[in-house]
Short mmCIF file of C-alpha atoms and ligand atoms in Angstrom, two decimals:
data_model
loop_
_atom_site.label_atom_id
_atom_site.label_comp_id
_atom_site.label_asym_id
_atom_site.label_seq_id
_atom_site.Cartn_x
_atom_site.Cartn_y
_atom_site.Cartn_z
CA UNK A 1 8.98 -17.37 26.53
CA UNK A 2 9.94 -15.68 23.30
CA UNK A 3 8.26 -12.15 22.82
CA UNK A 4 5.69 -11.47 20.11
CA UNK A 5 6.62 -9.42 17.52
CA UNK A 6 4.39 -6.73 15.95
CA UNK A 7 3.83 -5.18 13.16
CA UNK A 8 5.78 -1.68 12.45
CA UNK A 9 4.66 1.49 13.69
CA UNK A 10 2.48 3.10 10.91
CA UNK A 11 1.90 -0.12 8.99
CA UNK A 12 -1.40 -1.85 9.05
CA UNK A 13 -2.44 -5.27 9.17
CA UNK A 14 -6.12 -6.15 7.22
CA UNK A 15 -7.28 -9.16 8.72
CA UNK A 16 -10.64 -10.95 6.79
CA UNK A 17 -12.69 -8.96 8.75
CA UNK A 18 -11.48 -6.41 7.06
CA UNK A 19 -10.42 -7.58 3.83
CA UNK A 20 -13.12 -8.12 2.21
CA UNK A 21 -13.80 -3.95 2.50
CA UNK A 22 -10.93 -3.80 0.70
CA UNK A 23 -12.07 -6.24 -1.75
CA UNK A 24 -15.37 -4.79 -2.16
CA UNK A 25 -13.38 -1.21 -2.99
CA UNK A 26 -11.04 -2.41 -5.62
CA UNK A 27 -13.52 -4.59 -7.71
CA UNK A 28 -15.88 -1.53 -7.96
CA UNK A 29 -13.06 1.28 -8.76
CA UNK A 30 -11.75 -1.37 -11.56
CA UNK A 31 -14.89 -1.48 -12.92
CA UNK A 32 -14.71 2.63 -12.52
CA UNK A 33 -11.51 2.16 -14.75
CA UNK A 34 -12.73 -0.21 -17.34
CA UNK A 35 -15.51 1.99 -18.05
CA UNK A 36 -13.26 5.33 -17.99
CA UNK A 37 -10.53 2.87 -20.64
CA UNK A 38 -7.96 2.77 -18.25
CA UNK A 39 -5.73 -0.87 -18.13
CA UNK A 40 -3.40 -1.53 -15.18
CA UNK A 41 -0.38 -1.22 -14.42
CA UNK A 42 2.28 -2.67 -12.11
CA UNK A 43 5.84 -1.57 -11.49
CA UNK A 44 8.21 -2.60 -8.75
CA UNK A 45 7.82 -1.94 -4.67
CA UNK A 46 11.36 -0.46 -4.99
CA UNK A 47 13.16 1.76 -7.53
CA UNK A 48 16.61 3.35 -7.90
CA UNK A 49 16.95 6.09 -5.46
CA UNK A 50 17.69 8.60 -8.09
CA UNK A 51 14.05 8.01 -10.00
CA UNK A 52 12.27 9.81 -6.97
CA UNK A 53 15.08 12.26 -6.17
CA UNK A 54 15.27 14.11 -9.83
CA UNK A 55 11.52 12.66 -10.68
CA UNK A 56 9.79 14.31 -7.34
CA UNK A 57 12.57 16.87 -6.63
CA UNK A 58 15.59 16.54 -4.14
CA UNK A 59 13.51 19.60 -2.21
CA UNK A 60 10.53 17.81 -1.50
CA UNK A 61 9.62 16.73 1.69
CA UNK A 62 9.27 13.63 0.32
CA UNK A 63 12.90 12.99 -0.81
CA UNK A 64 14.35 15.10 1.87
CA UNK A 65 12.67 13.50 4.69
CA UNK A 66 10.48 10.82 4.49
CA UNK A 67 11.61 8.00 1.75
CA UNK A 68 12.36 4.49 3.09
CA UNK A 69 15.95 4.37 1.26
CA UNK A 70 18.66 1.67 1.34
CA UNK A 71 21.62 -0.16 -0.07
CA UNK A 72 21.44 -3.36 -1.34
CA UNK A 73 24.29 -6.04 -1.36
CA UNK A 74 25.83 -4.59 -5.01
CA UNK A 75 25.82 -1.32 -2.95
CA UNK A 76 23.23 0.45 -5.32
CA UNK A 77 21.01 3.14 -3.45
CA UNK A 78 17.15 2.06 -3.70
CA UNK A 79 13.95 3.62 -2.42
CA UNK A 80 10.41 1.96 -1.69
CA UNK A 81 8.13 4.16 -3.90
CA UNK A 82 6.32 6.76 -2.11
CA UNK A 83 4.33 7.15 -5.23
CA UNK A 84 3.88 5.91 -8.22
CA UNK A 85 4.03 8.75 -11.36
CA UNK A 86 7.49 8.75 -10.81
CA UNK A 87 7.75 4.66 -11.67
CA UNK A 88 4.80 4.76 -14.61
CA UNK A 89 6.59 7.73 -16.58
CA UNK A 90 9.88 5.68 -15.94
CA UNK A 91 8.16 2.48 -17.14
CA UNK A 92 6.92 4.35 -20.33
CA UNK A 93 10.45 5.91 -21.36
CA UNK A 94 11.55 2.57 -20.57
CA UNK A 95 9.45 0.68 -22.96
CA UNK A 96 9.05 3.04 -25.49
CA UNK A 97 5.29 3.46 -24.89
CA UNK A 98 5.44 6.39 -26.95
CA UNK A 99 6.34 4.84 -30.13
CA UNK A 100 3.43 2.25 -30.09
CA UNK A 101 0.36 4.06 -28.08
CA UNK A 102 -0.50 7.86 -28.50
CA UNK A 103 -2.27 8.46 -25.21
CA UNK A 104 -1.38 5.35 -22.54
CA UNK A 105 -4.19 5.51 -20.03
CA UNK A 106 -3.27 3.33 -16.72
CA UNK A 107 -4.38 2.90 -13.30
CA UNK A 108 -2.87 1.40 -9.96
CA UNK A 109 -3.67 0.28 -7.10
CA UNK A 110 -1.01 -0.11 -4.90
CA UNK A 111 1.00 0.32 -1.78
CA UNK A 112 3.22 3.26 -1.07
CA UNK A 113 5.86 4.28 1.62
CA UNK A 114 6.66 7.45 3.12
CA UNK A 115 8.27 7.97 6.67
CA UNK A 116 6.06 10.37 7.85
CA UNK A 117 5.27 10.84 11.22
CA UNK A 118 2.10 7.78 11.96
CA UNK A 119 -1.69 9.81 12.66
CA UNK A 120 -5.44 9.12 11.99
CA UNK A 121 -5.29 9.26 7.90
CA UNK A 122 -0.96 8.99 8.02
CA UNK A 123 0.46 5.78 7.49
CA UNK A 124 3.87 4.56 6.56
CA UNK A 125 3.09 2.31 4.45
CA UNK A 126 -0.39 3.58 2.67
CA UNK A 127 -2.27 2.32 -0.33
CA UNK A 128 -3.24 4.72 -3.58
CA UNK A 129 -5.74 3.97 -6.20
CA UNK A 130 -4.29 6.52 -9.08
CA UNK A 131 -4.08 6.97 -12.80
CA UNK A 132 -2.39 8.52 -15.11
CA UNK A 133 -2.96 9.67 -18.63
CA UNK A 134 0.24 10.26 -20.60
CA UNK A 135 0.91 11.52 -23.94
CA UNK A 136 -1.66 14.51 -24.24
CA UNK A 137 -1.36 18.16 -23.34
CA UNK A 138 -5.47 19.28 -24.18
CA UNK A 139 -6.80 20.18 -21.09
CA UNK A 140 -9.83 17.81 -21.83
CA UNK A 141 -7.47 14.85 -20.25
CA UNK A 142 -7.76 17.18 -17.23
CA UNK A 143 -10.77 17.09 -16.93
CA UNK A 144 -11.16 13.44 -17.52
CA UNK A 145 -8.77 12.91 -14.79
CA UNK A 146 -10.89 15.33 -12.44
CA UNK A 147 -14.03 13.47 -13.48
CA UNK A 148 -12.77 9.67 -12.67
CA UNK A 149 -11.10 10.63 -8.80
CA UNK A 150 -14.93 12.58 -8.70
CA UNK A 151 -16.24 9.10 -10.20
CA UNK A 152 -15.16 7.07 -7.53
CA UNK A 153 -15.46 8.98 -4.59
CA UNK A 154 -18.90 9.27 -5.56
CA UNK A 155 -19.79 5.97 -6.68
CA UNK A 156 -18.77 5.01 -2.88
CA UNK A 157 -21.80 7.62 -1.89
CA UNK A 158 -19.39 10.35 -0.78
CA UNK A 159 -21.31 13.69 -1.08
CA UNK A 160 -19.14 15.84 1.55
CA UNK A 161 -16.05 16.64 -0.18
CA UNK A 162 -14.67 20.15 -2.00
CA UNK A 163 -12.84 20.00 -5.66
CA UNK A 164 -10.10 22.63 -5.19
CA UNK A 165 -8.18 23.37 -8.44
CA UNK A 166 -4.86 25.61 -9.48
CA UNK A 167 -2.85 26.52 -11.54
CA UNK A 168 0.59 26.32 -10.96
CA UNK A 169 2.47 27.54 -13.76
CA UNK A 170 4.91 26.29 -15.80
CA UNK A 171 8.78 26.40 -16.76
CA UNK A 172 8.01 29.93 -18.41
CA UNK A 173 6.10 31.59 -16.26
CA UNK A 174 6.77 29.86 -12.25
CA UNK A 175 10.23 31.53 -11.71
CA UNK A 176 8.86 35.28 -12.39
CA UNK A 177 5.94 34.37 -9.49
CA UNK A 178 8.55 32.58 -7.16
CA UNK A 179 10.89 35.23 -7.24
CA UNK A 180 7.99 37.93 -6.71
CA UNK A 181 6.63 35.90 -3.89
CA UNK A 182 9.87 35.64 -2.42
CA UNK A 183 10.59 39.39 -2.04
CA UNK A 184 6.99 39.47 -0.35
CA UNK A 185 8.01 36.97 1.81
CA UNK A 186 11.32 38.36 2.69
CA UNK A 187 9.70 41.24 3.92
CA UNK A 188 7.61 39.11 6.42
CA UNK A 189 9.80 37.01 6.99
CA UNK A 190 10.32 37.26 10.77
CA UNK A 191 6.82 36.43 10.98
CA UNK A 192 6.93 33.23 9.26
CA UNK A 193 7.20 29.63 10.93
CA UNK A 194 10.73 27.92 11.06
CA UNK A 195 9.90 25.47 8.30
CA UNK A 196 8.24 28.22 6.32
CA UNK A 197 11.59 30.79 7.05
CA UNK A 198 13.97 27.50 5.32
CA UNK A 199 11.83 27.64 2.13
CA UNK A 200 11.66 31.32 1.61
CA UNK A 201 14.77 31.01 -0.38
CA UNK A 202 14.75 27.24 -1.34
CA UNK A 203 11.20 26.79 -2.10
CA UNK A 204 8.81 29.55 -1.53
CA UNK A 205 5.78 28.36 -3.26
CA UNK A 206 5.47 25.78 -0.35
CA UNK A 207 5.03 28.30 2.07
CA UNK A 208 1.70 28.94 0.32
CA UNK A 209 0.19 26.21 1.44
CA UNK A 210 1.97 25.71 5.12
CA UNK A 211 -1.27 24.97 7.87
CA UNK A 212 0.60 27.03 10.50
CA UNK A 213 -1.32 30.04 11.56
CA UNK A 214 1.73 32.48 11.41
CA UNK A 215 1.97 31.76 8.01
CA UNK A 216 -1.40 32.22 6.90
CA UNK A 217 -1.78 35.34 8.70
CA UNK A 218 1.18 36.41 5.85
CA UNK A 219 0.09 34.32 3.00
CA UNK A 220 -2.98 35.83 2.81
CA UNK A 221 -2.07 38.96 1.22
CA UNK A 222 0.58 36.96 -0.99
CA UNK A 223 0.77 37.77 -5.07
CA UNK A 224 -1.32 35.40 -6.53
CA UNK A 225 0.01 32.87 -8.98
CA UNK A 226 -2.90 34.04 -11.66
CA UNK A 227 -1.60 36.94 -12.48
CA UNK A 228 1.97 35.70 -13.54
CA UNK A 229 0.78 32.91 -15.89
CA UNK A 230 2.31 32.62 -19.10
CA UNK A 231 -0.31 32.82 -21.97
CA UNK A 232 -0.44 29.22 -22.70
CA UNK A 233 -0.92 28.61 -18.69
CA UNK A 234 -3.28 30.91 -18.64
CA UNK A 235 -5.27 29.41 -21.82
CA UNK A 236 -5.32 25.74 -20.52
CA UNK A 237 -6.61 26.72 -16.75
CA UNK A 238 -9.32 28.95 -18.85
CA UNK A 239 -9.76 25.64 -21.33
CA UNK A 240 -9.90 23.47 -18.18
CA UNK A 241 -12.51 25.74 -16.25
CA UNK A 242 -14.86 26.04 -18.92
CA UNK A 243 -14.98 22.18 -19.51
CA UNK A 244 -15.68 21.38 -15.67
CA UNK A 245 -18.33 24.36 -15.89
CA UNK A 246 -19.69 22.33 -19.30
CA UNK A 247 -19.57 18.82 -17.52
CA UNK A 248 -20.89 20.32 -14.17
CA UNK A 249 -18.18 19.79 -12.15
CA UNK A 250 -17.88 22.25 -9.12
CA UNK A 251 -14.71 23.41 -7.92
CA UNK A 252 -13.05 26.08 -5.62
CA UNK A 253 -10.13 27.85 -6.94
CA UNK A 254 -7.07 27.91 -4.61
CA UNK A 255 -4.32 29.69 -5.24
CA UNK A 256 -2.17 28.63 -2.52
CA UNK A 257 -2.70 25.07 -3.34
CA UNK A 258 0.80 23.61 -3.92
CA UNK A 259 1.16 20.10 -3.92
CA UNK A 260 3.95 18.31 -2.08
CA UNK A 261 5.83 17.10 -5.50
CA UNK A 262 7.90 19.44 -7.83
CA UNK A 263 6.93 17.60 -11.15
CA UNK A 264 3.38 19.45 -11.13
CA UNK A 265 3.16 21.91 -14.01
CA UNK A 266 -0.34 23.66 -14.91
CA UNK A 267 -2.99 22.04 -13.36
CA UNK A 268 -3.27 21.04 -8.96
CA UNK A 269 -5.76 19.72 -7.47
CA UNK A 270 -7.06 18.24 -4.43
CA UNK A 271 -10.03 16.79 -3.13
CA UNK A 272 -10.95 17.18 0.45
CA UNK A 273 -13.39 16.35 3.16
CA UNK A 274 -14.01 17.97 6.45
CA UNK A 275 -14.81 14.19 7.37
CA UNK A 276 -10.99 13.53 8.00
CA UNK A 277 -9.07 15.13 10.38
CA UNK A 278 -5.86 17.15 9.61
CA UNK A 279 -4.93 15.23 6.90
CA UNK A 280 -7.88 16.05 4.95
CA UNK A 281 -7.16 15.23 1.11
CA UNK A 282 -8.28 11.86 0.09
CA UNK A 283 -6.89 12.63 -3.40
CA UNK A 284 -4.42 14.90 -5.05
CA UNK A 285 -3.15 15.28 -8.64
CA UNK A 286 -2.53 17.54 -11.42
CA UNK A 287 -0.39 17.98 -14.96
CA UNK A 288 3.52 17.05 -15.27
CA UNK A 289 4.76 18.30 -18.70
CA UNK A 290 8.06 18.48 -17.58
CA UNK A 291 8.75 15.09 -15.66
CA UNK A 292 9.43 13.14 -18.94
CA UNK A 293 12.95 15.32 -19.42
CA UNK A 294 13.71 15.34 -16.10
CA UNK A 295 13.98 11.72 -16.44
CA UNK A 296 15.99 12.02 -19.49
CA UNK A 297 13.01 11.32 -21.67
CA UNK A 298 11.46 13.27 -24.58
CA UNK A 299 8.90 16.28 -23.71
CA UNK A 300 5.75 14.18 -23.14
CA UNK A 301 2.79 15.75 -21.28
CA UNK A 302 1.47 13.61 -18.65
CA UNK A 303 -1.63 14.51 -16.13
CA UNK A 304 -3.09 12.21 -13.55
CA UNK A 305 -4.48 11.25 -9.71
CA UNK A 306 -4.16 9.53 -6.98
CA UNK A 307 -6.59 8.63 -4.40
CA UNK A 308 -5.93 7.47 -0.47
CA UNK A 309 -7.18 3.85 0.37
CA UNK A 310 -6.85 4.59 3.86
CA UNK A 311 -8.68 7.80 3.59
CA UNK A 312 -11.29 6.87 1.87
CA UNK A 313 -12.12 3.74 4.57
CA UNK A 314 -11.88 6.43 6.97
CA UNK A 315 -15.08 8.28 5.41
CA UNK A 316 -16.72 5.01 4.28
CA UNK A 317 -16.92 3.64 8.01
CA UNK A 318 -17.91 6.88 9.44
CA UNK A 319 -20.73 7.15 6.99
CA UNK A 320 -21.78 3.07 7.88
CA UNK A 321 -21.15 2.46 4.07
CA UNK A 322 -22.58 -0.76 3.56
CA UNK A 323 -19.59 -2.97 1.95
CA UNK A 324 -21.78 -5.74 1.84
CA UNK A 325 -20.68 -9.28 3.62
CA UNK A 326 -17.68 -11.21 4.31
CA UNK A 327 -17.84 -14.50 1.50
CA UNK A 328 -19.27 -17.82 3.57
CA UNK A 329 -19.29 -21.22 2.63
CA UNK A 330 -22.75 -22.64 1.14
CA UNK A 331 -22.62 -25.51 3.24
CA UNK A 332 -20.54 -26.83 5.95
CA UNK A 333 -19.65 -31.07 6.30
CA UNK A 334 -20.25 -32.16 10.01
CA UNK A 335 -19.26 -35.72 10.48
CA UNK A 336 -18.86 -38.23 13.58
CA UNK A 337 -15.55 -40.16 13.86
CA UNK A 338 -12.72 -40.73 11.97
CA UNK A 339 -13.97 -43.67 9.69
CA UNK A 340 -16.23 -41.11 7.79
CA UNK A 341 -13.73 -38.56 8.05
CA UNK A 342 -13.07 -39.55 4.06
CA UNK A 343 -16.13 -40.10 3.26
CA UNK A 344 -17.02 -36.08 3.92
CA UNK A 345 -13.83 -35.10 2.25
CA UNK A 346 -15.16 -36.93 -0.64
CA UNK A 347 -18.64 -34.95 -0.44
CA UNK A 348 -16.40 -31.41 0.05
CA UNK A 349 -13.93 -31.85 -2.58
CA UNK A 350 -16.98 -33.29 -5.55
CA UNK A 351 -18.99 -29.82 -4.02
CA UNK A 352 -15.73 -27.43 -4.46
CA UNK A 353 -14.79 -28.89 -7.65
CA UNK A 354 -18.89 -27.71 -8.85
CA UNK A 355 -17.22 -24.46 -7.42
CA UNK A 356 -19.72 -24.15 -4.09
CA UNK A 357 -18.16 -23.07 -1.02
CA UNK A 358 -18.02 -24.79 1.34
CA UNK A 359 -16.37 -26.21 4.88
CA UNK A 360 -15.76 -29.29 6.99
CA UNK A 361 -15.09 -30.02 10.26
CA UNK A 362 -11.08 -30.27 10.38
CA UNK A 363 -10.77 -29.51 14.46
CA UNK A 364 -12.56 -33.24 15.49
CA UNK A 365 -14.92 -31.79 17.71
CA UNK A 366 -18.39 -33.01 19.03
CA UNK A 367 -21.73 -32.40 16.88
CA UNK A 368 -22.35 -30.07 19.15
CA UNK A 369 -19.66 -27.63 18.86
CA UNK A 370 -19.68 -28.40 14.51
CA UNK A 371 -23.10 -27.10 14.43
CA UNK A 372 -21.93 -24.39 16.72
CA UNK A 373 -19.62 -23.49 14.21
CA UNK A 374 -21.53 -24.03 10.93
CA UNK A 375 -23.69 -21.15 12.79
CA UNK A 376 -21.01 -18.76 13.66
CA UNK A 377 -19.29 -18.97 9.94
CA UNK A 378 -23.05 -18.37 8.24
CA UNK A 379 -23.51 -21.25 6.57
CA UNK A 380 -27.06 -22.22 4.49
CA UNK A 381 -26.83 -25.80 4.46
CA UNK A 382 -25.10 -28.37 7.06
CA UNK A 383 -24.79 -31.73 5.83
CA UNK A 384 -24.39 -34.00 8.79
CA UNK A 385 -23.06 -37.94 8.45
CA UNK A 386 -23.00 -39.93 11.28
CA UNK A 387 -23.05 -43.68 11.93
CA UNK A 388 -26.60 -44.15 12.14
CA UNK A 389 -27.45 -42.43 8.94
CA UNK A 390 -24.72 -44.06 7.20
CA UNK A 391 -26.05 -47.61 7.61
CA UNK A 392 -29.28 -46.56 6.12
CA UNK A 393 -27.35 -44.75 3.17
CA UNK A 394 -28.82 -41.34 4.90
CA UNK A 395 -27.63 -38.06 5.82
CA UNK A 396 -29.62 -35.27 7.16
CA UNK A 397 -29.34 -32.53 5.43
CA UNK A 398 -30.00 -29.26 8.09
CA UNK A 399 -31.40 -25.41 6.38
CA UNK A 400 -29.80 -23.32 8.91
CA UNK A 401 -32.27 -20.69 7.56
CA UNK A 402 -35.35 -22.17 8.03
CA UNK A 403 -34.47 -24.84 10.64
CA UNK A 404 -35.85 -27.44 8.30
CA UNK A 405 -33.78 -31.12 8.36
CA UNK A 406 -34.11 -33.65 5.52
CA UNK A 407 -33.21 -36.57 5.05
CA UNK A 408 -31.29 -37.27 1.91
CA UNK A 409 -29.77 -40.63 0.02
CA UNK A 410 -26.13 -40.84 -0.03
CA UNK A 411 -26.48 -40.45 -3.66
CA UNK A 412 -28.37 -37.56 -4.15
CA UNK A 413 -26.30 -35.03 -1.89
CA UNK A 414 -24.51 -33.32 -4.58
CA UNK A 415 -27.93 -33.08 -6.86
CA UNK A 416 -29.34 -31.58 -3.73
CA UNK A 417 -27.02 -29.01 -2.23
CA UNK A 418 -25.96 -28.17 -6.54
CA UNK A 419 -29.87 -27.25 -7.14
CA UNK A 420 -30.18 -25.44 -3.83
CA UNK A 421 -27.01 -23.33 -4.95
CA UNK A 422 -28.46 -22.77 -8.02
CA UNK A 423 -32.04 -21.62 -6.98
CA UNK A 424 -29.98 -19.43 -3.94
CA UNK A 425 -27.69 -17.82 -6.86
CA UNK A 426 -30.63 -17.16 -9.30
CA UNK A 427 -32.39 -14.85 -6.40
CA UNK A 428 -29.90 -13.06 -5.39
P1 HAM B 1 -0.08 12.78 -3.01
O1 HAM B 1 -0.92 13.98 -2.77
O2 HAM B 1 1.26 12.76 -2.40
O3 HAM B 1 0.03 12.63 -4.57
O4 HAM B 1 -0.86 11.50 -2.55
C1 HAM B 1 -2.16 11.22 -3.03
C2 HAM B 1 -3.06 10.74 -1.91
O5 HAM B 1 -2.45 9.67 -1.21
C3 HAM B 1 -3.30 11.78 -0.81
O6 HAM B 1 -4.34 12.67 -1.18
C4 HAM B 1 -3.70 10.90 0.34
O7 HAM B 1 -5.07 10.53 0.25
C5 HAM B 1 -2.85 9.66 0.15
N1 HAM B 1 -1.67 9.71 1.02
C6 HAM B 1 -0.52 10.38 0.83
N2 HAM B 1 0.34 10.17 1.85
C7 HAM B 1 -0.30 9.36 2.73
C8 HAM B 1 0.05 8.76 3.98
N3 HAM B 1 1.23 8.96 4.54
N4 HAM B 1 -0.87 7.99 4.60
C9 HAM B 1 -2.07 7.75 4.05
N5 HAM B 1 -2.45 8.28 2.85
C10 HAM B 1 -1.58 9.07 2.20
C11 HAM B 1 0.73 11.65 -5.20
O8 HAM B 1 1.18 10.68 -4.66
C12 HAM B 1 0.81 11.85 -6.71
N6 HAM B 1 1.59 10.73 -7.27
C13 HAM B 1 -0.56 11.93 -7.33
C14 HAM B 1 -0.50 12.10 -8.81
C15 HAM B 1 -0.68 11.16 -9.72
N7 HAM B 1 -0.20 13.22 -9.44
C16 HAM B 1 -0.20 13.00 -10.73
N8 HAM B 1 -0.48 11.74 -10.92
#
């Protein structure tokens, strides 16, 4: 016997049980978008290596450890994309976005890969509902940002969740702070963590936000970022405060919030809810003014979000979110040997092409076990056709609701099941 395969460790298979939770998600945060005047966008599953590695920063976790990377046949080095700014500002230097639109507004929702090590909340290959807004640097498009993740998470009836917000400098101001956090650290530095000790040199700001206890117990007399901005840092976080105050957003300021990507300039932020475990952000985002050059592009400000699908399920099924049903057929075509066998593909073709769902028996089984089934996929109607009824131009029609049979002419089955659709679709 040949062995089973399975799916790979960290990936995730969504069966219709499922699905249609997934469904229900993406056809409310589209609406979310439309009203917000975002359009989507696509790019590619895979990109050249080298967009991630100078767009999200060799030093990342991310590109250092975790990116599914590979050479195809021509030998070039590509990468599936662990996120997606990286691909949308390369898509908009690539098209010359700038030349045509003067703020380009998109959203995506797609799948993402990043090896990290599989948990409740971690996968390998994850999904992200994001956006971003490129083209302006007023810290209103901040805020907008801020308000649409808020938007959805709340539309979806999640109340438990904390905004935190940074700032995290800029080109100016960020290597005064790092190297002033660095001598602080130095001088702790046998108290650190062993990932924590690596990026005291490399990477400091990243030990501001390490989870390991040893490394709070030092951050938490760290410089803060706040007083090293530059004046026009300084300004926007002010700018971007006082708008969230104005549109009564809350939010917690977190100084040690550093995000996992290097692009992030200004603005970080995360939202998180003590209803996941460890991994506790279902979205993260913040400002890029710089990631436009560091893909060889002009200086183009660029601020945006992204949002965990996986997460977000996570809170949605511990709160019993109600994602409404799985879609079931209207009515379902029993039938009694293979001589009428066309006869009820005639019915369920004339019914699907007036765009009603709807099933019929394909397995041959008794009456018995097709009513069995019209029951167990939800059906409203059953339209049996056997023999008997046949010969007096008959079928009985069954209301799996009510229990009620009729019988109905040949002829007027359509007319019937079409008005009962109709009637059904106008109270609901
Ligand atoms: P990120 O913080 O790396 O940011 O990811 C955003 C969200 O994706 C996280 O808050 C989390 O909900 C989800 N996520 C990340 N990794 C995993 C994983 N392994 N398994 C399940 N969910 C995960 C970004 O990706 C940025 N591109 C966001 C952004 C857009 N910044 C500016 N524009």
């Amino acid at each position: 016997m040949k062995k089973i395969l399975k799916n790979v460790r960290g990936t995730k298979d969504i069966l219709p049980d499922e699905s249609y939770k997934w469904q229900h998600i993406e056809q409310r945060v589209r609406k979310i978008f439309e009203v917000y005047n975002y359009k989507e966008m696509r790019t590619p599953i895979f990109e050249e290596t080298e967009l991630f590695a100078r767009g999200i920063g060799e030093l990342t976790d991310i590109v250092s450890k975790e990116m599914y990377t590979f050479f195809d046949k021509g030998g070039t080095s590509l990468t599936l994309k662990p996120e997606m700014t990286a691909s949308v500002m390369r898509a908009y230097l690539q098209h010359e976005v700038n030349k045509q639109i003067p703020l380009f507004k998109v959203y995506y929702i797609s799948p993402m890969f990043r090896q990290e090590r599989p948990q409740a909340g971690r996968l390998r290959q994850f999904h992200q509902i994001g956006a971003e807004a490129i083209g302006s640097p007023n810290s209103e498009v901040d805020a907008e940002i801020i308000a649409l993740a808020l938007h959805i998470i709340e539309n979806f009836d999640i109340k438990n969740y904390t905004l935190k917000l940074n700032s995290v400098g800029c080109q100016n101001c960020r290597p005064a702070y790092k190297e002033v956090l660095r001598e602080y650290l130095r001088k702790f530095y046998d108290l650190l963590s062993e990932d924590s000790k690596n990026r005291v040199e490399r990477n400091p700001l990243r030990v501001l936000d390490s989870k390991d206890e040893k490394d709070k117990a030092v951050v938490e007399n760290a410089p803060l970022i706040y007083e090293y901005l530059c004046g026009n840092c300084a300004e926007h976080f002010e700018e971007l405060k006082g708008i969230l105050d104005a549109i009564g957003i809350k939010y917690e300021l977190d100084p040690f919030l550093v995000r996992g990507l290097d692009y992030y300039t200004k603005t970080a932020f995360e939202i998180i809810s003590p209803d996941l475990g460890s991994q506790d952000a279902i979205a993260g985002g913040g400002r890029y003014d710089l990631l436009s050059k560091e893909l060889g592009g002009p200086e183009v400000p660029g601020v945006g979000f992204a949002l965990g699908i996986e997460r977000m399920m996570l809170i949605l099924e511990k709160n019993a979110y109600n994602f409404g049903e799985v879609s079931k057929p209207f009515v379902y075509v029993a039938y009694l040997g293979s001589n009428l066998r066309n006869f009820a593909l005639n019915i369920v073709f004339s019914l699907r092409k007036k765009m009603i769902p709807c099933e019929m028996e394909l397995l041959n089984r008794s009456l018995k076990s097709q009513m069995r089934e019209a029951d167990r996929q939800g059906v409203r109607f059953v339209v049996i056709i056997g023999e008997d009824e046949l010969r007096n131009n008959k079928c009985t029609i069954r209301d799996m609701k009510s229990g009620e049979q009729f019988g109905v002419e040949l002829s007027q089955i359509l007319e019937f099941i079409t008005s009962r659709y109709a009637q059904e679709a106008s109270t609901n």
